[in-house]
Amino acid sequence: MWHGIIVLCCMWSAFLLHETLQQEINIGAFFYDNELELEKEFLAVVNSINGPEAEQTLRFNPLIKRLKPEDGSVILQEYACDLIDNGVAVIFGPSSQSASDIVALVANNSGVPHIEFDVADEEHMEEKPNHQMTLNMYPSQLILSKAYADIVHNFGWRKFTIVYDADDARASARLQDLLQLREVHNDVVRVRKYQKGDDFRVMWKSIKGERRVVLDCAPDMLVELLNSSSEFGLTGQFNHIFLTNLETYNDHLEDLTADNETFAVNITAARLLLNPEPPPHFQLYGYVTQRDNVVSENPEPPRTLLHDLLYDGLQLFVQAWRNASYFYPDRMLVPRLNCDSAAAGGRSWQMGRYLTRLMKGTSGVGSSNFRTSHLQFDEDGQRINFNIEIYDPTDNIGVAVWDTRGQITLLDVEMKVQKKIVYRVATRIGPPYFSRNETAMELNMTGNAIYQGYAVDLIDAIANEVGFEYVFVPVADQQYGKQDKDTKQWNGIIGEIINNDAHMGICDLTITQARRTAVDFTVPFMQLGVSILAYKSPPKEKELHAFLEPFGGSVWVWILISVFAMSFLKVIIARIAKAEWENPHPCNRDPDALENQWHLHNTFWLTVASIMTAGCDILPRSPQVRLFEATWWIFAIIIANSYTANLAAFLTSSKMEGSITDLKGLSSQKAVKFGTIYGGSTYNLLADSNETVYRLAFNLMNNDDPSAYTKDNDEGVERVLTSMGDYMFLMETTTLEYNREQHCDLRSVGEKFGEKHYAIAVPFGAEYRSNLSVAILRLSEQGELYNLKQKWWKNSNSTCMEEPDPDATPDMNFEELRGIFYTLYVGILIAFIIGITEFMVFVGQVALEERLTYKQALIKELRFVLCVWNNKKPIVSGTPSPSLAASTPRPSLQKSLEPTPKSSRRIVLGRSSEEMRELPPPPPPHSRSGSNSQQLVARQREARV
């Protein structure tokens, strides 16, 4: 008996072992009739997992339920319950074509894991308890929205339009982070919706001119949408479209670029990052792969994202089943459940819930078992970890990778070889930045050779640094770029770039906030400000009597009257002063008469000498005359110092060109008009500013009639020159410096204000912008930008005098002081005329007295005058020489020795009146009766003296 029991146990163990080795697990799946490729993928993956039949220890048996688009929730519930009754261990699907969650509810009640592989609606809080058994392989819509916002921010887009399908209920959740920007920046972020069957041209026309578009659409509608946008310029070279659908790479966009040469838009798309090595069974189906930068494509139908997600779902379940079987081998049998009993609160499959927890806890980071990278779920079964690959769908080459931390990493791949582009550079005629070379035009040269200027040399230097070809395109309207308030269209250089007629724009183009909303800019290549250009009035020639102008004419008249009056009054007061009468011969104690030294010519001399601070050798003695003279000296000191103080300021007044020294002074007067370029950067600076001075200046310019504005700088410079001081022009300091070098009649007024920058304008998203910026920085570091400015700003042929420092003390020149010199020369001339006249009369007297001819006497006196080293001259009074006296009769000699009248005496030059007083007095009358010989000897001695 025991032997039979042992045999039965062995047979039962062998049966259980066979059942274990040949365990068969049913897995259910839902597919619609139009999802035949997905069904084939499902079967292929299951067969690949099962492996060869001889080696099978665990076999997964697929049970598929096919659906029709019209099937509702009742049919889905019936099919789901049928799968539960057949003992399936997991249910896959259905896809997003189903609008019902009945399968998730049935799985949740029965405890059977449920795996979705297509996009689903975001769960609400009240729905989460009914979806505990569900996992979704498709990325979470909330995290996708964050990824799209990060990518757009990385593009540097500040203005763009979001376009999505109005019938797609999930689009708003997928784009919610971008849509929230519209609530904050409604003027720069626009939203457009479309519906299938609409005329898409109406939508594209409403955003004509838009350069950046975020397009969310199904792959089967993409080509039609892009084709309809071409006639509105949205597929031009400088436009950028970002495609958010994760399956865009299957739509063969390369056909658009191959058939349409005008289709040059920059397209960027997003897709889930896939592991580089596909599983072997993938070769059964056609798909695009990239290995070693070589793109290959199989002729079979292309793979979709759902293929990859379905594969990952199967791999995830198989991995969880094997892990659970290792720990609980005896509990992995799937019971046959009933939907009705499960819904009524009956028994559910507990190991199914355990398998769900295992799958939610799986971390697929770095695992090669999955097709998509970084597989991870949250507690609600939503996929929260994945990588987004940013790629060019026309070439199917990835350029960057986004991760859930918000980081974007560029990929080191070689992009496609683009056709050679000759960049069009928009500019405007305006020296020194850009002008035509007349010599080159006379030689019939063409292309860039006929242009010259700072911008020409700068672009040439940048082209050599970066390596590109270019051609200059001067704009027809000669405008920098201004937006029309009515049409919202831009003209000038900015308009050329917006309309895709130019790749970049360069000249004296200022970076402004308005222009930054339309185009992008490189780093500045020149820093500047705004200053005032004014006419330099030629200095007025001073009159000969300019030195008299510190005092008015009436002051000089009163000074002359005072001089004559004081001289006359001084004579009167001196004559009535007893102390002013003195003895003419101090040695004579009893003089016959007293003399008064204050006669009219002495008082006049002292009065003038006091003003001139020259001093005098005659001084008053009486108290009243001294007081009188002291009062005059006080007056003279004040007059002299006042004249000295006013003379320098008056003679240098021509250095100051009026009272206008800055914009505030210019705005506070109305005599001189001023203006700027209408619509230019300086115009916008004053118009948009809240500063009082700027607003006042702007209002004054607006109220001027005729208009104070000009169309360009050349017109403003010409207006300043022709107005000759009645008009000033506000312009950039760099252009002002250039015009000052060209025109000597121009000058700068005040310090610069309103800091500005010149830069190269490029379209938004231009890939070459960073290369241009790097080249500009490199040229700046090498000093090339400074050399270019020196080359085109400094005029070597200029004859303009360098303007003096306005803060320095100006020097007075001869033109300002020539009147004083002329006065000196006239005074000297008059003195010499008087002296020569007196000398000629004196020569006549000498000729008469010495019995010489006039010529002999003149020669004799001239010889003596020219002997400047001889400072003594004998008295010549008609006395003959000693030899002549011996032969002269005595009566004649006595007659000649008689005292010579005072008026006819001539004394040694240089003897003063005090020295004359010290001479011995004449002998008394009674002594004249002495002997004639004694008198003769005395007379001769006196004559010799």
Short mmCIF file of N, CA and C in Angstrom, two decimals, residues 834-940:
data_model
loop_
_atom_site.label_atom_id
_atom_site.label_comp_id
_atom_site.label_asym_id
_atom_site.label_seq_id
_atom_site.Cartn_x
_atom_site.Cartn_y
_atom_site.Cartn_z
N ILE A 834 56.25 165.34 -31.54
CA ILE A 834 56.52 166.53 -30.72
C ILE A 834 58.01 166.68 -30.47
N GLY A 835 58.66 165.56 -30.15
CA GLY A 835 60.09 165.62 -29.88
C GLY A 835 60.89 166.04 -31.10
N ILE A 836 60.55 165.49 -32.26
CA ILE A 836 61.27 165.83 -33.48
C ILE A 836 61.04 167.30 -33.84
N THR A 837 59.81 167.74 -33.66
CA THR A 837 59.52 169.16 -33.95
C THR A 837 60.35 170.07 -33.05
N GLU A 838 60.37 169.75 -31.78
CA GLU A 838 61.18 170.55 -30.84
C GLU A 838 62.66 170.47 -31.20
N PHE A 839 63.11 169.27 -31.62
CA PHE A 839 64.51 169.11 -31.99
C PHE A 839 64.87 169.95 -33.22
N MET A 840 63.98 170.01 -34.18
CA MET A 840 64.26 170.80 -35.38
C MET A 840 64.35 172.30 -35.05
N VAL A 841 63.47 172.71 -34.14
CA VAL A 841 63.55 174.12 -33.71
C VAL A 841 64.85 174.38 -32.97
N PHE A 842 65.23 173.40 -32.15
CA PHE A 842 66.47 173.53 -31.39
C PHE A 842 67.68 173.59 -32.34
N VAL A 843 67.66 172.78 -33.38
CA VAL A 843 68.77 172.82 -34.36
C VAL A 843 68.85 174.20 -35.01
N GLY A 844 67.72 174.80 -35.30
CA GLY A 844 67.74 176.14 -35.88
C GLY A 844 68.37 177.16 -34.94
N GLN A 845 68.09 177.06 -33.64
CA GLN A 845 68.70 177.97 -32.66
C GLN A 845 70.22 177.77 -32.59
N VAL A 846 70.63 176.46 -32.62
CA VAL A 846 72.07 176.19 -32.58
C VAL A 846 72.76 176.77 -33.81
N ALA A 847 72.14 176.61 -34.95
CA ALA A 847 72.74 177.15 -36.18
C ALA A 847 72.87 178.67 -36.10
N LEU A 848 71.87 179.31 -35.49
CA LEU A 848 71.90 180.76 -35.38
C LEU A 848 72.95 181.21 -34.38
N GLU A 849 73.04 180.54 -33.26
CA GLU A 849 73.96 180.95 -32.20
C GLU A 849 75.41 180.64 -32.56
N GLU A 850 75.61 179.48 -33.20
CA GLU A 850 76.99 179.10 -33.50
C GLU A 850 77.40 179.48 -34.92
N ARG A 851 76.56 180.23 -35.55
CA ARG A 851 76.84 180.75 -36.88
C ARG A 851 77.19 179.59 -37.84
N LEU A 852 76.36 178.56 -37.80
CA LEU A 852 76.50 177.41 -38.69
C LEU A 852 75.30 177.34 -39.62
N THR A 853 75.55 176.62 -40.69
CA THR A 853 74.39 176.39 -41.55
C THR A 853 73.46 175.40 -40.85
N TYR A 854 72.24 175.40 -41.30
CA TYR A 854 71.25 174.51 -40.67
C TYR A 854 71.65 173.04 -40.84
N LYS A 855 72.22 172.71 -41.98
CA LYS A 855 72.63 171.33 -42.23
C LYS A 855 73.77 170.94 -41.31
N GLN A 856 74.75 171.88 -41.13
CA GLN A 856 75.87 171.56 -40.26
C GLN A 856 75.40 171.38 -38.82
N ALA A 857 74.54 172.29 -38.40
CA ALA A 857 74.02 172.15 -37.03
C ALA A 857 73.24 170.85 -36.86
N LEU A 858 72.47 170.47 -37.87
CA LEU A 858 71.69 169.22 -37.79
C LEU A 858 72.61 168.01 -37.70
N ILE A 859 73.67 168.01 -38.53
CA ILE A 859 74.61 166.88 -38.48
C ILE A 859 75.30 166.82 -37.15
N LYS A 860 75.67 167.99 -36.64
CA LYS A 860 76.36 168.03 -35.36
C LYS A 860 75.47 167.49 -34.24
N GLU A 861 74.23 167.94 -34.19
CA GLU A 861 73.33 167.49 -33.12
C GLU A 861 72.94 166.02 -33.28
N LEU A 862 72.81 165.56 -34.51
CA LEU A 862 72.47 164.15 -34.71
C LEU A 862 73.60 163.25 -34.26
N ARG A 863 74.86 163.69 -34.53
CA ARG A 863 75.99 162.89 -34.07
C ARG A 863 75.98 162.77 -32.54
N PHE A 864 75.69 163.91 -31.89
CA PHE A 864 75.65 163.87 -30.44
C PHE A 864 74.50 162.97 -29.95
N VAL A 865 73.36 163.04 -30.63
CA VAL A 865 72.21 162.22 -30.20
C VAL A 865 72.54 160.74 -30.35
N LEU A 866 73.26 160.40 -31.43
CA LEU A 866 73.57 158.99 -31.67
C LEU A 866 74.64 158.45 -30.75
N CYS A 867 75.36 159.33 -30.10
CA CYS A 867 76.35 158.88 -29.11
C CYS A 867 75.64 158.61 -27.80
N VAL A 868 74.98 157.48 -27.74
CA VAL A 868 74.12 157.18 -26.60
C VAL A 868 74.90 156.95 -25.32
N TRP A 869 76.22 156.73 -25.45
CA TRP A 869 77.01 156.52 -24.23
C TRP A 869 77.40 157.80 -23.54
N ASN A 870 77.21 158.94 -24.20
CA ASN A 870 77.57 160.24 -23.63
C ASN A 870 76.31 160.85 -23.05
N ASN A 871 76.29 160.96 -21.72
CA ASN A 871 75.11 161.47 -21.03
C ASN A 871 75.27 162.91 -20.55
N LYS A 872 76.34 163.62 -20.97
CA LYS A 872 76.55 165.01 -20.55
C LYS A 872 76.66 165.89 -21.78
N LYS A 873 76.04 167.05 -21.66
CA LYS A 873 76.06 168.00 -22.76
C LYS A 873 76.33 169.40 -22.20
N PRO A 874 77.35 170.09 -22.74
CA PRO A 874 77.66 171.44 -22.23
C PRO A 874 76.57 172.44 -22.59
N ILE A 875 76.53 173.52 -21.81
CA ILE A 875 75.55 174.58 -22.05
C ILE A 875 75.98 175.35 -23.29
N VAL A 876 75.11 175.59 -24.13
CA VAL A 876 75.37 176.37 -25.33
C VAL A 876 74.53 177.64 -25.23
N SER A 877 75.24 178.78 -24.87
CA SER A 877 74.50 180.05 -24.69
C SER A 877 75.10 181.18 -25.53
N GLY A 878 75.76 180.82 -26.56
CA GLY A 878 76.38 181.86 -27.41
C GLY A 878 77.77 182.25 -26.97
N THR A 879 78.32 181.62 -25.86
CA THR A 879 79.67 181.95 -25.38
C THR A 879 80.70 181.35 -26.29
N PRO A 880 81.67 182.17 -26.77
CA PRO A 880 82.66 181.61 -27.68
C PRO A 880 83.67 180.79 -26.93
N SER A 881 84.36 180.06 -27.62
CA SER A 881 85.42 179.25 -27.03
C SER A 881 86.55 180.16 -26.57
N PRO A 882 87.49 179.69 -25.69
CA PRO A 882 88.58 180.54 -25.20
C PRO A 882 89.45 181.12 -26.31
N SER A 883 89.67 180.41 -27.32
CA SER A 883 90.50 180.94 -28.43
C SER A 883 89.81 182.06 -29.13
N LEU A 884 88.51 181.90 -29.18
CA LEU A 884 87.75 182.96 -29.85
C LEU A 884 87.67 184.19 -28.97
N ALA A 885 87.66 184.04 -27.64
CA ALA A 885 87.56 185.20 -26.74
C ALA A 885 88.82 186.05 -26.75
N ALA A 886 89.97 185.48 -27.00
CA ALA A 886 91.22 186.26 -27.01
C ALA A 886 91.28 187.23 -28.17
N SER A 887 90.63 186.94 -29.24
CA SER A 887 90.68 187.80 -30.42
C SER A 887 89.44 188.65 -30.57
N THR A 888 88.55 188.56 -29.59
CA THR A 888 87.29 189.32 -29.69
C THR A 888 87.44 190.62 -28.90
N PRO A 889 86.95 191.73 -29.40
CA PRO A 889 87.03 192.99 -28.66
C PRO A 889 86.32 192.85 -27.33
N ARG A 890 86.80 193.60 -26.32
CA ARG A 890 86.26 193.51 -24.98
C ARG A 890 84.82 193.94 -24.90
N PRO A 891 84.42 195.02 -25.56
CA PRO A 891 82.97 195.34 -25.45
C PRO A 891 82.09 194.19 -25.92
N SER A 892 82.50 193.56 -26.98
CA SER A 892 81.68 192.44 -27.47
C SER A 892 81.70 191.28 -26.49
N LEU A 893 82.90 191.08 -25.91
CA LEU A 893 83.01 189.98 -24.95
C LEU A 893 82.17 190.25 -23.73
N GLN A 894 82.21 191.49 -23.24
CA GLN A 894 81.40 191.80 -22.07
C GLN A 894 79.92 191.66 -22.37
N LYS A 895 79.56 192.03 -23.61
CA LYS A 895 78.15 191.92 -23.97
C LYS A 895 77.71 190.47 -24.02
N SER A 896 78.68 189.67 -24.51
CA SER A 896 78.31 188.25 -24.61
C SER A 896 78.28 187.57 -23.27
N LEU A 897 79.03 188.14 -22.30
CA LEU A 897 79.04 187.53 -20.98
C LEU A 897 77.91 188.00 -20.08
N GLU A 898 77.07 188.83 -20.57
CA GLU A 898 75.92 189.24 -19.77
C GLU A 898 74.99 188.03 -19.54
N PRO A 899 74.32 188.07 -18.44
CA PRO A 899 73.44 186.91 -18.15
C PRO A 899 72.46 186.66 -19.27
N THR A 900 72.38 185.43 -19.66
CA THR A 900 71.46 185.03 -20.73
C THR A 900 70.05 184.91 -20.16
N PRO A 901 69.11 185.41 -20.85
CA PRO A 901 67.73 185.26 -20.33
C PRO A 901 67.41 183.79 -20.07
N LYS A 902 66.51 183.63 -19.05
CA LYS A 902 66.17 182.26 -18.63
C LYS A 902 65.56 181.44 -19.74
N SER A 903 64.81 182.13 -20.57
CA SER A 903 64.13 181.39 -21.64
C SER A 903 65.08 180.88 -22.70
N SER A 904 66.29 181.50 -22.81
CA SER A 904 67.23 181.08 -23.85
C SER A 904 68.32 180.17 -23.32
N ARG A 905 68.30 179.89 -22.00
CA ARG A 905 69.33 178.99 -21.45
C ARG A 905 69.00 177.54 -21.78
N ARG A 906 70.05 176.78 -21.98
CA ARG A 906 69.92 175.32 -22.16
C ARG A 906 70.89 174.67 -21.20
N ILE A 907 70.40 173.80 -20.34
CA ILE A 907 71.21 173.20 -19.29
C ILE A 907 71.50 171.75 -19.66
N VAL A 908 72.37 171.17 -18.84
CA VAL A 908 72.71 169.77 -19.06
C VAL A 908 71.46 168.91 -18.87
N LEU A 909 71.25 168.05 -19.81
CA LEU A 909 70.05 167.20 -19.76
C LEU A 909 70.08 166.31 -18.53
N GLY A 910 68.95 166.22 -17.91
CA GLY A 910 68.83 165.34 -16.77
C GLY A 910 68.93 166.04 -15.45
N ARG A 911 69.18 167.40 -15.39
CA ARG A 911 69.32 168.11 -14.12
C ARG A 911 67.94 168.50 -13.62
N SER A 912 67.68 168.17 -12.37
CA SER A 912 66.37 168.45 -11.80
C SER A 912 66.32 169.83 -11.19
N SER A 913 65.13 170.25 -10.78
CA SER A 913 64.94 171.58 -10.17
C SER A 913 65.62 171.64 -8.82
N GLU A 914 65.66 170.50 -8.06
CA GLU A 914 66.34 170.51 -6.77
C GLU A 914 67.84 170.77 -6.93
N GLU A 915 68.44 170.17 -8.03
CA GLU A 915 69.86 170.40 -8.28
C GLU A 915 70.11 171.85 -8.65
N MET A 916 69.16 172.43 -9.36
CA MET A 916 69.32 173.85 -9.71
C MET A 916 69.27 174.72 -8.47
N ARG A 917 68.48 174.37 -7.51
CA ARG A 917 68.40 175.18 -6.29
C ARG A 917 69.69 175.11 -5.48
N GLU A 918 70.42 174.01 -5.58
CA GLU A 918 71.66 173.84 -4.83
C GLU A 918 72.84 174.64 -5.43
N LEU A 919 72.67 175.18 -6.67
CA LEU A 919 73.76 175.99 -7.24
C LEU A 919 73.95 177.26 -6.42
N PRO A 920 75.20 177.82 -6.39
CA PRO A 920 75.42 179.05 -5.60
C PRO A 920 74.59 180.21 -6.13
N PRO A 921 74.07 180.99 -5.22
CA PRO A 921 73.22 182.12 -5.65
C PRO A 921 74.04 183.17 -6.41
N PRO A 922 73.41 183.96 -7.22
CA PRO A 922 74.11 185.01 -7.96
C PRO A 922 74.67 186.08 -7.01
N PRO A 923 75.74 186.71 -7.37
CA PRO A 923 76.35 187.74 -6.48
C PRO A 923 75.41 188.91 -6.29
N PRO A 924 75.58 189.56 -5.15
CA PRO A 924 74.72 190.76 -4.91
C PRO A 924 75.05 191.88 -5.89
N PRO A 925 74.13 192.83 -6.03
CA PRO A 925 74.31 193.90 -7.02
C PRO A 925 75.56 194.75 -6.77
N HIS A 926 75.87 194.97 -5.50
CA HIS A 926 77.00 195.87 -5.27
C HIS A 926 78.32 195.23 -5.66
N SER A 927 78.41 193.90 -5.73
CA SER A 927 79.66 193.25 -6.09
C SER A 927 79.94 193.29 -7.58
N ARG A 928 78.95 193.73 -8.37
CA ARG A 928 79.13 193.74 -9.81
C ARG A 928 80.08 194.87 -10.24
N SER A 929 80.39 195.77 -9.28
CA SER A 929 81.30 196.89 -9.65
C SER A 929 82.77 196.50 -9.49
N GLY A 930 83.03 195.21 -9.15
CA GLY A 930 84.41 194.75 -9.05
C GLY A 930 85.11 194.85 -10.38
N SER A 931 86.29 194.42 -10.32
CA SER A 931 87.12 194.50 -11.53
C SER A 931 86.53 193.60 -12.59
N ASN A 932 86.67 194.03 -13.81
CA ASN A 932 86.15 193.26 -14.96
C ASN A 932 86.88 191.93 -15.11
N SER A 933 88.16 191.94 -14.70
CA SER A 933 88.92 190.69 -14.85
C SER A 933 88.37 189.61 -13.95
N GLN A 934 88.02 190.00 -12.75
CA GLN A 934 87.47 189.02 -11.82
C GLN A 934 86.12 188.48 -12.33
N GLN A 935 85.34 189.41 -12.86
CA GLN A 935 84.04 188.95 -13.42
C GLN A 935 84.25 188.03 -14.61
N LEU A 936 85.25 188.37 -15.43
CA LEU A 936 85.51 187.56 -16.61
C LEU A 936 85.92 186.15 -16.21
N VAL A 937 86.82 186.08 -15.21
CA VAL A 937 87.27 184.74 -14.75
C VAL A 937 86.10 183.95 -14.18
N ALA A 938 85.28 184.63 -13.40
CA ALA A 938 84.12 183.93 -12.80
C ALA A 938 83.16 183.47 -13.87
N ARG A 939 82.94 184.36 -14.85
CA ARG A 939 82.01 183.97 -15.94
C ARG A 939 82.56 182.77 -16.73
N GLN A 940 83.87 182.81 -16.98
CA GLN A 940 84.44 181.68 -17.73
C GLN A 940 84.34 180.38 -16.93
#
